Amino acid sequence: MLSKLTAYGAFIIGALSVQVTFENPAHADVDIYHGVGLSNANTGRANLSNGEFTYRGGGVSNFDADNIGNNNNKPCLFRFTAVVDGDPVVDETYDLSGPDGYQVEYDNDPVGHWNILLPANTAANAARNALSRWARDNRDGRVSNGTRDADPACN
């Protein structure tokens, strides 16, 4: 009887351990998307040149996956990732999984909006060049269709 009780107790402890793990996620990164043009409509090649990453107002504008469709008029999208623990908080700054030292701010205005911030002591032209260079070097798996519905897909 004692061996059955011991086995049952271990099962309960294991189940509780799993439940606690799921209630406290360690990481919930957020994919954010920036609309970009086409450099070649025949091949679907996305334009990831410097001019596609212009700093305006608060930064380089991006939207989360749920809201990019209503806020994009570009044929292609480039995906960045905001490094977030838990749910994003409005007006908080997070690291960008991208060029070293870059951060994003979640302002949620309009809904789902993020800005890639201008790094301290960096000119806007140098910052957009770094974003462009990083995007070109990391295009595989990060480019998708925006408004484009023709073949081939954006790449």
PDB file of C-alpha atoms in Angstrom:
ATOM      1  CA  MET A   1       0.000   0.000   0.000  1.00  0.00           C
ATOM      2  CA  LEU A   2       2.818   2.414   0.840  1.00  0.00           C
ATOM      3  CA  SER A   3       4.435   1.952  -2.589  1.00  0.00           C
ATOM      4  CA  LYS A   4       1.140   2.809  -4.305  1.00  0.00           C
ATOM      5  CA  LEU A   5       0.767   5.917  -2.134  1.00  0.00           C
ATOM      6  CA  THR A   6       4.318   7.043  -2.902  1.00  0.00           C
ATOM      7  CA  ALA A   7       3.787   6.643  -6.649  1.00  0.00           C
ATOM      8  CA  TYR A   8       0.508   8.599  -6.487  1.00  0.00           C
ATOM      9  CA  GLY A   9       2.170  11.411  -4.515  1.00  0.00           C
ATOM     10  CA  ALA A  10       4.948  11.747  -7.077  1.00  0.00           C
ATOM     11  CA  PHE A  11       2.355  12.009  -9.831  1.00  0.00           C
ATOM     12  CA  ILE A  12       0.530  14.836  -8.064  1.00  0.00           C
ATOM     13  CA  ILE A  13       3.751  16.733  -7.413  1.00  0.00           C
ATOM     14  CA  GLY A  14       4.769  16.338 -11.070  1.00  0.00           C
ATOM     15  CA  ALA A  15       1.391  17.596 -12.283  1.00  0.00           C
ATOM     16  CA  LEU A  16       1.582  20.653 -10.049  1.00  0.00           C
ATOM     17  CA  SER A  17       5.078  21.385 -11.265  1.00  0.00           C
ATOM     18  CA  VAL A  18       3.944  21.361 -14.890  1.00  0.00           C
ATOM     19  CA  GLN A  19       0.988  23.622 -14.112  1.00  0.00           C
ATOM     20  CA  VAL A  20       3.211  26.239 -12.459  1.00  0.00           C
ATOM     21  CA  THR A  21       5.582  26.181 -15.430  1.00  0.00           C
ATOM     22  CA  PHE A  22       2.782  27.010 -17.871  1.00  0.00           C
ATOM     23  CA  GLU A  23       1.410  29.844 -15.732  1.00  0.00           C
ATOM     24  CA  ASN A  24       4.750  31.657 -15.604  1.00  0.00           C
ATOM     25  CA  PRO A  25       6.177  31.855 -19.139  1.00  0.00           C
ATOM     26  CA  ALA A  26       9.784  32.988 -19.229  1.00  0.00           C
ATOM     27  CA  HIS A  27       9.620  34.676 -22.613  1.00  0.00           C
ATOM     28  CA  ALA A  28       6.929  35.964 -24.953  1.00  0.00           C
ATOM     29  CA  ASP A  29       8.811  37.694 -27.774  1.00  0.00           C
ATOM     30  CA  VAL A  30       6.643  39.713 -30.168  1.00  0.00           C
ATOM     31  CA  ASP A  31       7.116  39.591 -33.935  1.00  0.00           C
ATOM     32  CA  ILE A  32       6.667  43.048 -35.441  1.00  0.00           C
ATOM     33  CA  TYR A  33       6.430  43.850 -39.139  1.00  0.00           C
ATOM     34  CA  HIS A  34       7.675  46.742 -41.244  1.00  0.00           C
ATOM     35  CA  GLY A  35       6.222  47.311 -44.720  1.00  0.00           C
ATOM     36  CA  VAL A  36       8.767  47.420 -47.559  1.00  0.00           C
ATOM     37  CA  GLY A  37       8.573  47.760 -51.326  1.00  0.00           C
ATOM     38  CA  LEU A  38       9.685  45.465 -54.120  1.00  0.00           C
ATOM     39  CA  SER A  39      13.051  45.766 -55.806  1.00  0.00           C
ATOM     40  CA  ASN A  40      11.987  43.297 -58.517  1.00  0.00           C
ATOM     41  CA  ALA A  41       8.322  42.486 -59.154  1.00  0.00           C
ATOM     42  CA  ASN A  42       9.229  39.603 -61.491  1.00  0.00           C
ATOM     43  CA  THR A  43      11.116  37.723 -58.778  1.00  0.00           C
ATOM     44  CA  GLY A  44       9.269  39.021 -55.692  1.00  0.00           C
ATOM     45  CA  ARG A  45      12.535  40.319 -54.255  1.00  0.00           C
ATOM     46  CA  ALA A  46      11.778  42.697 -51.358  1.00  0.00           C
ATOM     47  CA  ASN A  47      13.489  46.083 -51.287  1.00  0.00           C
ATOM     48  CA  LEU A  48      15.516  46.196 -48.079  1.00  0.00           C
ATOM     49  CA  SER A  49      17.544  49.268 -49.025  1.00  0.00           C
ATOM     50  CA  ASN A  50      18.238  52.191 -46.689  1.00  0.00           C
ATOM     51  CA  GLY A  51      15.235  54.188 -47.914  1.00  0.00           C
ATOM     52  CA  GLU A  52      12.834  51.538 -46.606  1.00  0.00           C
ATOM     53  CA  PHE A  53      13.897  52.139 -42.979  1.00  0.00           C
ATOM     54  CA  THR A  54      13.430  55.883 -42.550  1.00  0.00           C
ATOM     55  CA  TYR A  55      13.181  57.395 -39.074  1.00  0.00           C
ATOM     56  CA  ARG A  56      10.088  59.597 -38.762  1.00  0.00           C
ATOM     57  CA  GLY A  57       8.646  61.023 -35.576  1.00  0.00           C
ATOM     58  CA  GLY A  58       9.237  58.434 -32.864  1.00  0.00           C
ATOM     59  CA  GLY A  59      11.196  55.955 -34.968  1.00  0.00           C
ATOM     60  CA  VAL A  60      10.819  53.334 -37.696  1.00  0.00           C
ATOM     61  CA  SER A  61       7.161  52.274 -37.664  1.00  0.00           C
ATOM     62  CA  ASN A  62       6.158  48.604 -37.188  1.00  0.00           C
ATOM     63  CA  PHE A  63       2.999  46.700 -36.283  1.00  0.00           C
ATOM     64  CA  ASP A  64       2.313  43.377 -34.594  1.00  0.00           C
ATOM     65  CA  ALA A  65       0.866  40.505 -36.635  1.00  0.00           C
ATOM     66  CA  ASP A  66      -2.733  41.181 -35.595  1.00  0.00           C
ATOM     67  CA  ASN A  67      -2.661  44.788 -36.808  1.00  0.00           C
ATOM     68  CA  ILE A  68      -0.263  44.990 -39.759  1.00  0.00           C
ATOM     69  CA  GLY A  69      -2.993  44.261 -42.316  1.00  0.00           C
ATOM     70  CA  ASN A  70      -4.911  47.442 -41.517  1.00  0.00           C
ATOM     71  CA  ASN A  71      -1.802  49.618 -41.418  1.00  0.00           C
ATOM     72  CA  ASN A  72       0.306  48.562 -44.373  1.00  0.00           C
ATOM     73  CA  ASN A  73       0.199  49.693 -47.995  1.00  0.00           C
ATOM     74  CA  LYS A  74       3.498  48.080 -49.033  1.00  0.00           C
ATOM     75  CA  PRO A  75       3.732  44.891 -51.092  1.00  0.00           C
ATOM     76  CA  CYS A  76       6.139  43.117 -48.708  1.00  0.00           C
ATOM     77  CA  LEU A  77       6.784  42.858 -44.979  1.00  0.00           C
ATOM     78  CA  PHE A  78       9.998  42.447 -43.035  1.00  0.00           C
ATOM     79  CA  ARG A  79       9.772  40.779 -39.602  1.00  0.00           C
ATOM     80  CA  PHE A  80      11.733  42.032 -36.614  1.00  0.00           C
ATOM     81  CA  THR A  81      11.381  40.605 -33.100  1.00  0.00           C
ATOM     82  CA  ALA A  82      10.891  42.567 -29.881  1.00  0.00           C
ATOM     83  CA  VAL A  83      12.387  40.744 -26.874  1.00  0.00           C
ATOM     84  CA  VAL A  84       9.580  40.901 -24.317  1.00  0.00           C
ATOM     85  CA  ASP A  85       9.061  39.127 -20.985  1.00  0.00           C
ATOM     86  CA  GLY A  86       5.306  38.553 -20.679  1.00  0.00           C
ATOM     87  CA  ASP A  87       2.805  40.912 -22.292  1.00  0.00           C
ATOM     88  CA  PRO A  88       4.089  44.224 -23.714  1.00  0.00           C
ATOM     89  CA  VAL A  89       3.313  47.343 -21.688  1.00  0.00           C
ATOM     90  CA  VAL A  90       2.392  50.625 -23.405  1.00  0.00           C
ATOM     91  CA  ASP A  91       5.234  53.176 -23.432  1.00  0.00           C
ATOM     92  CA  GLU A  92       7.809  50.580 -22.336  1.00  0.00           C
ATOM     93  CA  THR A  93      11.073  50.021 -24.204  1.00  0.00           C
ATOM     94  CA  TYR A  94      12.351  46.553 -25.152  1.00  0.00           C
ATOM     95  CA  ASP A  95      15.438  45.185 -26.854  1.00  0.00           C
ATOM     96  CA  LEU A  96      15.204  44.471 -30.562  1.00  0.00           C
ATOM     97  CA  SER A  97      16.465  41.150 -31.837  1.00  0.00           C
ATOM     98  CA  GLY A  98      18.442  42.798 -34.610  1.00  0.00           C
ATOM     99  CA  PRO A  99      21.403  45.131 -34.819  1.00  0.00           C
ATOM    100  CA  ASP A 100      23.262  45.388 -31.498  1.00  0.00           C
ATOM    101  CA  GLY A 101      21.998  48.140 -29.223  1.00  0.00           C
ATOM    102  CA  TYR A 102      18.677  48.724 -30.992  1.00  0.00           C
ATOM    103  CA  GLN A 103      15.462  48.981 -28.995  1.00  0.00           C
ATOM    104  CA  VAL A 104      11.754  49.245 -29.693  1.00  0.00           C
ATOM    105  CA  GLU A 105       9.000  51.102 -27.903  1.00  0.00           C
ATOM    106  CA  TYR A 106       5.462  49.775 -27.733  1.00  0.00           C
ATOM    107  CA  ASP A 107       3.228  52.858 -27.960  1.00  0.00           C
ATOM    108  CA  ASN A 108       0.107  51.020 -29.210  1.00  0.00           C
ATOM    109  CA  ASP A 109      -0.980  54.182 -31.087  1.00  0.00           C
ATOM    110  CA  PRO A 110      -2.583  53.119 -33.330  1.00  0.00           C
ATOM    111  CA  VAL A 111      -3.361  49.686 -31.904  1.00  0.00           C
ATOM    112  CA  GLY A 112      -0.453  47.247 -32.283  1.00  0.00           C
ATOM    113  CA  HIS A 113       2.104  49.960 -33.116  1.00  0.00           C
ATOM    114  CA  TRP A 114       5.814  49.714 -32.249  1.00  0.00           C
ATOM    115  CA  ASN A 115       8.733  52.067 -33.042  1.00  0.00           C
ATOM    116  CA  ILE A 116      12.327  51.054 -33.610  1.00  0.00           C
ATOM    117  CA  LEU A 117      14.044  53.803 -31.660  1.00  0.00           C
ATOM    118  CA  LEU A 118      17.029  55.820 -32.787  1.00  0.00           C
ATOM    119  CA  PRO A 119      20.022  54.590 -30.750  1.00  0.00           C
ATOM    120  CA  ALA A 120      21.732  57.177 -28.537  1.00  0.00           C
ATOM    121  CA  ASN A 121      24.518  59.140 -30.226  1.00  0.00           C
ATOM    122  CA  THR A 122      23.604  57.740 -33.660  1.00  0.00           C
ATOM    123  CA  ALA A 123      22.547  59.829 -36.645  1.00  0.00           C
ATOM    124  CA  ALA A 124      19.287  58.779 -38.317  1.00  0.00           C
ATOM    125  CA  ASN A 125      21.063  57.973 -41.616  1.00  0.00           C
ATOM    126  CA  ALA A 126      23.603  55.722 -39.865  1.00  0.00           C
ATOM    127  CA  ALA A 127      20.805  53.991 -37.926  1.00  0.00           C
ATOM    128  CA  ARG A 128      18.695  53.292 -40.998  1.00  0.00           C
ATOM    129  CA  ASN A 129      21.791  52.032 -42.833  1.00  0.00           C
ATOM    130  CA  ALA A 130      22.428  49.585 -39.964  1.00  0.00           C
ATOM    131  CA  LEU A 131      18.791  48.389 -40.014  1.00  0.00           C
ATOM    132  CA  SER A 132      18.919  47.945 -43.777  1.00  0.00           C
ATOM    133  CA  ARG A 133      22.211  46.071 -43.651  1.00  0.00           C
ATOM    134  CA  TRP A 134      20.911  43.788 -40.868  1.00  0.00           C
ATOM    135  CA  ALA A 135      17.672  43.138 -42.804  1.00  0.00           C
ATOM    136  CA  ARG A 136      19.575  42.266 -45.988  1.00  0.00           C
ATOM    137  CA  ASP A 137      21.904  39.933 -44.071  1.00  0.00           C
ATOM    138  CA  ASN A 138      18.950  38.237 -42.330  1.00  0.00           C
ATOM    139  CA  ARG A 139      16.244  38.227 -45.035  1.00  0.00           C
ATOM    140  CA  ASP A 140      15.729  34.425 -45.129  1.00  0.00           C
ATOM    141  CA  GLY A 141      12.525  33.557 -43.286  1.00  0.00           C
ATOM    142  CA  ARG A 142      11.826  37.192 -42.363  1.00  0.00           C
ATOM    143  CA  VAL A 143      10.243  38.463 -45.597  1.00  0.00           C
ATOM    144  CA  SER A 144       6.581  37.811 -46.392  1.00  0.00           C
ATOM    145  CA  ASN A 145       3.759  39.223 -48.499  1.00  0.00           C
ATOM    146  CA  GLY A 146       2.146  42.473 -47.454  1.00  0.00           C
ATOM    147  CA  THR A 147      -0.373  43.671 -50.031  1.00  0.00           C
ATOM    148  CA  ARG A 148       1.232  41.551 -52.792  1.00  0.00           C
ATOM    149  CA  ASP A 149      -0.953  38.694 -53.971  1.00  0.00           C
ATOM    150  CA  ALA A 150       1.004  37.780 -57.102  1.00  0.00           C
ATOM    151  CA  ASP A 151       3.469  34.948 -57.618  1.00  0.00           C
ATOM    152  CA  PRO A 152       6.237  34.689 -56.791  1.00  0.00           C
ATOM    153  CA  ALA A 153       5.719  35.687 -53.163  1.00  0.00           C
ATOM    154  CA  CYS A 154       7.879  38.331 -51.548  1.00  0.00           C
ATOM    155  CA  ASN A 155      11.303  37.009 -50.645  1.00  0.00           C
TER     156      ASN A 155
END
